[in-house]
């Protein structure tokens, strides 16, 4: 994947997400390569996140107080992000299949890995805007969050071949609920281990 291809795919993802999803799936990239790319994106997003926290600062208006103390460490956040991404991929694949979808884990993995690359680009743009125009940075966050969800739903619809964005939206909602349950269970077990070891 060269730079020109990536830039073109980036533009297509923003303007025609369904076509971009079909294009990504058609690449049929190796599973090992995709998992490596996902972990790399998780690490890079974690590094950018730490920079955002530093820019936000420790004051009341900063980003740090809004996050749980356990996730204010870049390493902890990175591990959490990678774990959440893996869980999201598995759950979206499983829920979609239960609803009659056709996507395998590898298909969802390819799409989520690409979305994480886009997220990284947005995070970098956000850093620049936070330094120059804080209000514009806030607007970017809101727009990116909404459009990012729309793109995710369309990607899931294309991967599972539902042919129905509402069905895909239902799969995404159920998938997020499943991820929340999974993460809650993990945190519960970790909390019990910490308390038990104290």
GROMACS .gro file of C-alpha atoms in nm:
model
  198
    1UNK     CA    1   0.000   0.000   0.000
    2UNK     CA    2   0.185   0.311  -0.123
    3UNK     CA    3   0.123   0.669  -0.012
    4UNK     CA    4  -0.082   0.768  -0.317
    5UNK     CA    5  -0.311   0.467  -0.268
    6UNK     CA    6  -0.351   0.542   0.103
    7UNK     CA    7  -0.436   0.909   0.039
    8UNK     CA    8  -0.689   0.814  -0.228
    9UNK     CA    9  -0.843   0.553   0.001
   10UNK     CA   10  -0.856   0.809   0.283
   11UNK     CA   11  -1.052   1.050   0.065
   12UNK     CA   12  -1.280   0.772  -0.055
   13UNK     CA   13  -1.348   0.661   0.303
   14UNK     CA   14  -1.470   1.008   0.391
   15UNK     CA   15  -1.676   1.063   0.075
   16UNK     CA   16  -1.785   0.712  -0.027
   17UNK     CA   17  -1.737   0.476   0.271
   18UNK     CA   18  -1.911   0.179   0.108
   19UNK     CA   19  -1.681   0.185  -0.194
   20UNK     CA   20  -1.380   0.223   0.035
   21UNK     CA   21  -1.488  -0.077   0.243
   22UNK     CA   22  -1.528  -0.291  -0.070
   23UNK     CA   23  -1.185  -0.179  -0.185
   24UNK     CA   24  -1.023  -0.269   0.147
   25UNK     CA   25  -1.187  -0.611   0.158
   26UNK     CA   26  -1.081  -0.679  -0.203
   27UNK     CA   27  -0.716  -0.635  -0.101
   28UNK     CA   28  -0.742  -0.962   0.097
   29UNK     CA   29  -0.443  -0.871   0.312
   30UNK     CA   30  -0.273  -1.147   0.518
   31UNK     CA   31  -0.422  -1.198   0.865
   32UNK     CA   32  -0.083  -1.170   1.041
   33UNK     CA   33  -0.013  -0.842   0.864
   34UNK     CA   34  -0.350  -0.704   0.969
   35UNK     CA   35  -0.304  -0.796   1.337
   36UNK     CA   36   0.041  -0.637   1.333
   37UNK     CA   37  -0.103  -0.321   1.176
   38UNK     CA   38  -0.379  -0.308   1.438
   39UNK     CA   39  -0.131  -0.332   1.727
   40UNK     CA   40   0.090  -0.068   1.562
   41UNK     CA   41  -0.207   0.167   1.526
   42UNK     CA   42  -0.294   0.104   1.891
   43UNK     CA   43   0.058   0.197   2.001
   44UNK     CA   44   0.069   0.509   1.782
   45UNK     CA   45  -0.276   0.621   1.897
   46UNK     CA   46  -0.160   0.571   2.257
   47UNK     CA   47   0.142   0.794   2.198
   48UNK     CA   48  -0.073   1.064   2.037
   49UNK     CA   49  -0.320   1.033   2.324
   50UNK     CA   50  -0.041   1.105   2.573
   51UNK     CA   51   0.047   1.421   2.378
   52UNK     CA   52  -0.319   1.530   2.384
   53UNK     CA   53  -0.323   1.484   2.763
   54UNK     CA   54  -0.011   1.697   2.795
   55UNK     CA   55  -0.168   1.971   2.583
   56UNK     CA   56  -0.489   1.951   2.784
   57UNK     CA   57  -0.288   1.991   3.101
   58UNK     CA   58  -0.387   1.908   3.455
   59UNK     CA   59  -0.627   2.199   3.497
   60UNK     CA   60  -1.004   2.172   3.527
   61UNK     CA   61  -1.047   2.232   3.154
   62UNK     CA   62  -0.783   1.978   3.057
   63UNK     CA   63  -0.833   1.634   2.917
   64UNK     CA   64  -0.668   1.440   3.199
   65UNK     CA   65  -0.935   1.488   3.469
   66UNK     CA   66  -1.200   1.353   3.231
   67UNK     CA   67  -1.027   1.016   3.209
   68UNK     CA   68  -1.016   0.743   3.477
   69UNK     CA   69  -0.690   0.756   3.668
   70UNK     CA   70  -0.598   0.406   3.551
   71UNK     CA   71  -0.610   0.520   3.186
   72UNK     CA   72  -0.409   0.839   3.224
   73UNK     CA   73  -0.089   0.642   3.177
   74UNK     CA   74  -0.005   0.617   2.802
   75UNK     CA   75   0.099   0.253   2.847
   76UNK     CA   76  -0.222   0.160   3.030
   77UNK     CA   77  -0.432   0.343   2.773
   78UNK     CA   78  -0.250   0.171   2.486
   79UNK     CA   79  -0.305  -0.174   2.637
   80UNK     CA   80  -0.669  -0.088   2.704
   81UNK     CA   81  -0.717   0.040   2.347
   82UNK     CA   82  -0.562  -0.268   2.185
   83UNK     CA   83  -0.768  -0.500   2.406
   84UNK     CA   84  -1.087  -0.306   2.330
   85UNK     CA   85  -1.014  -0.317   1.956
   86UNK     CA   86  -0.956  -0.691   1.956
   87UNK     CA   87  -1.277  -0.744   2.152
   88UNK     CA   88  -1.467  -0.513   1.916
   89UNK     CA   89  -1.348  -0.704   1.610
   90UNK     CA   90  -1.445  -1.042   1.752
   91UNK     CA   91  -1.782  -0.923   1.882
   92UNK     CA   92  -1.879  -0.738   1.562
   93UNK     CA   93  -1.792  -1.048   1.361
   94UNK     CA   94  -1.989  -1.280   1.591
   95UNK     CA   95  -2.295  -1.055   1.631
   96UNK     CA   96  -2.308  -0.990   1.258
   97UNK     CA   97  -2.295  -1.361   1.181
   98UNK     CA   98  -2.575  -1.426   1.431
   99UNK     CA   99  -2.782  -1.170   1.239
  100UNK     CA  100  -2.716  -1.346   0.909
  101UNK     CA  101  -2.401  -1.159   0.810
  102UNK     CA  102  -2.114  -1.310   0.613
  103UNK     CA  103  -1.807  -1.126   0.740
  104UNK     CA  104  -1.525  -1.326   0.897
  105UNK     CA  105  -1.302  -1.192   1.173
  106UNK     CA  106  -1.037  -1.110   0.911
  107UNK     CA  107  -1.280  -0.886   0.721
  108UNK     CA  108  -1.376  -0.682   1.026
  109UNK     CA  109  -1.011  -0.673   1.131
  110UNK     CA  110  -0.908  -0.516   0.799
  111UNK     CA  111  -1.175  -0.248   0.825
  112UNK     CA  112  -1.111  -0.164   1.191
  113UNK     CA  113  -0.734  -0.146   1.133
  114UNK     CA  114  -0.793   0.105   0.852
  115UNK     CA  115  -1.032   0.308   1.070
  116UNK     CA  116  -0.763   0.324   1.338
  117UNK     CA  117  -0.524   0.474   1.084
  118UNK     CA  118  -0.784   0.739   1.005
  119UNK     CA  119  -0.830   0.798   1.377
  120UNK     CA  120  -0.457   0.857   1.409
  121UNK     CA  121  -0.467   1.119   1.132
  122UNK     CA  122  -0.760   1.294   1.302
  123UNK     CA  123  -0.578   1.288   1.637
  124UNK     CA  124  -0.274   1.454   1.480
  125UNK     CA  125  -0.494   1.718   1.319
  126UNK     CA  126  -0.662   1.770   1.655
  127UNK     CA  127  -0.329   1.842   1.824
  128UNK     CA  128  -0.253   2.115   1.571
  129UNK     CA  129  -0.598   2.269   1.608
  130UNK     CA  130  -0.588   2.253   1.988
  131UNK     CA  131  -0.270   2.458   1.980
  132UNK     CA  132  -0.391   2.710   1.721
  133UNK     CA  133  -0.771   2.717   1.747
  134UNK     CA  134  -0.913   2.527   2.049
  135UNK     CA  135  -1.274   2.583   1.941
  136UNK     CA  136  -1.200   2.441   1.596
  137UNK     CA  137  -1.044   2.140   1.768
  138UNK     CA  138  -1.365   2.080   1.962
  139UNK     CA  139  -1.572   2.105   1.644
  140UNK     CA  140  -1.339   1.856   1.474
  141UNK     CA  141  -1.387   1.611   1.761
  142UNK     CA  142  -1.766   1.632   1.733
  143UNK     CA  143  -1.773   1.601   1.353
  144UNK     CA  144  -1.518   1.317   1.349
  145UNK     CA  145  -1.706   1.128   1.620
  146UNK     CA  146  -2.040   1.142   1.438
  147UNK     CA  147  -1.902   1.073   1.092
  148UNK     CA  148  -1.676   0.801   1.230
  149UNK     CA  149  -1.980   0.614   1.361
  150UNK     CA  150  -2.155   0.653   1.026
  151UNK     CA  151  -1.852   0.513   0.846
  152UNK     CA  152  -1.831   0.221   1.092
  153UNK     CA  153  -2.197   0.130   1.034
  154UNK     CA  154  -2.150   0.142   0.655
  155UNK     CA  155  -1.832  -0.066   0.682
  156UNK     CA  156  -2.012  -0.329   0.890
  157UNK     CA  157  -2.302  -0.331   0.643
  158UNK     CA  158  -2.065  -0.384   0.350
  159UNK     CA  159  -1.859  -0.652   0.526
  160UNK     CA  160  -2.158  -0.856   0.642
  161UNK     CA  161  -2.349  -0.791   0.317
  162UNK     CA  162  -2.665  -0.698   0.504
  163UNK     CA  163  -2.780  -0.452   0.239
  164UNK     CA  164  -2.949  -0.261   0.521
  165UNK     CA  165  -2.774   0.012   0.719
  166UNK     CA  166  -3.033  -0.009   0.998
  167UNK     CA  167  -2.953  -0.374   1.048
  168UNK     CA  168  -2.584  -0.286   1.046
  169UNK     CA  169  -2.649  -0.011   1.301
  170UNK     CA  170  -2.823  -0.269   1.521
  171UNK     CA  171  -2.523  -0.498   1.490
  172UNK     CA  172  -2.290  -0.212   1.588
  173UNK     CA  173  -2.505  -0.120   1.890
  174UNK     CA  174  -2.521  -0.483   2.006
  175UNK     CA  175  -2.151  -0.513   1.939
  176UNK     CA  176  -2.072  -0.210   2.157
  177UNK     CA  177  -2.290  -0.347   2.435
  178UNK     CA  178  -2.106  -0.678   2.410
  179UNK     CA  179  -1.771  -0.499   2.428
  180UNK     CA  180  -1.884  -0.302   2.734
  181UNK     CA  181  -1.990  -0.624   2.908
  182UNK     CA  182  -1.661  -0.788   2.816
  183UNK     CA  183  -1.452  -0.493   2.937
  184UNK     CA  184  -1.654  -0.472   3.258
  185UNK     CA  185  -1.588  -0.839   3.325
  186UNK     CA  186  -1.217  -0.793   3.260
  187UNK     CA  187  -1.195  -0.489   3.488
  188UNK     CA  188  -1.392  -0.678   3.752
  189UNK     CA  189  -1.147  -0.967   3.746
  190UNK     CA  190  -0.846  -0.731   3.751
  191UNK     CA  191  -0.998  -0.536   4.040
  192UNK     CA  192  -1.056  -0.853   4.236
  193UNK     CA  193  -0.698  -0.965   4.175
  194UNK     CA  194  -0.563  -0.626   4.289
  195UNK     CA  195  -0.777  -0.628   4.603
  196UNK     CA  196  -0.690  -0.990   4.672
  197UNK     CA  197  -0.321  -0.924   4.631
  198UNK     CA  198  -0.325  -0.613   4.849
   0.00000   0.00000   0.00000
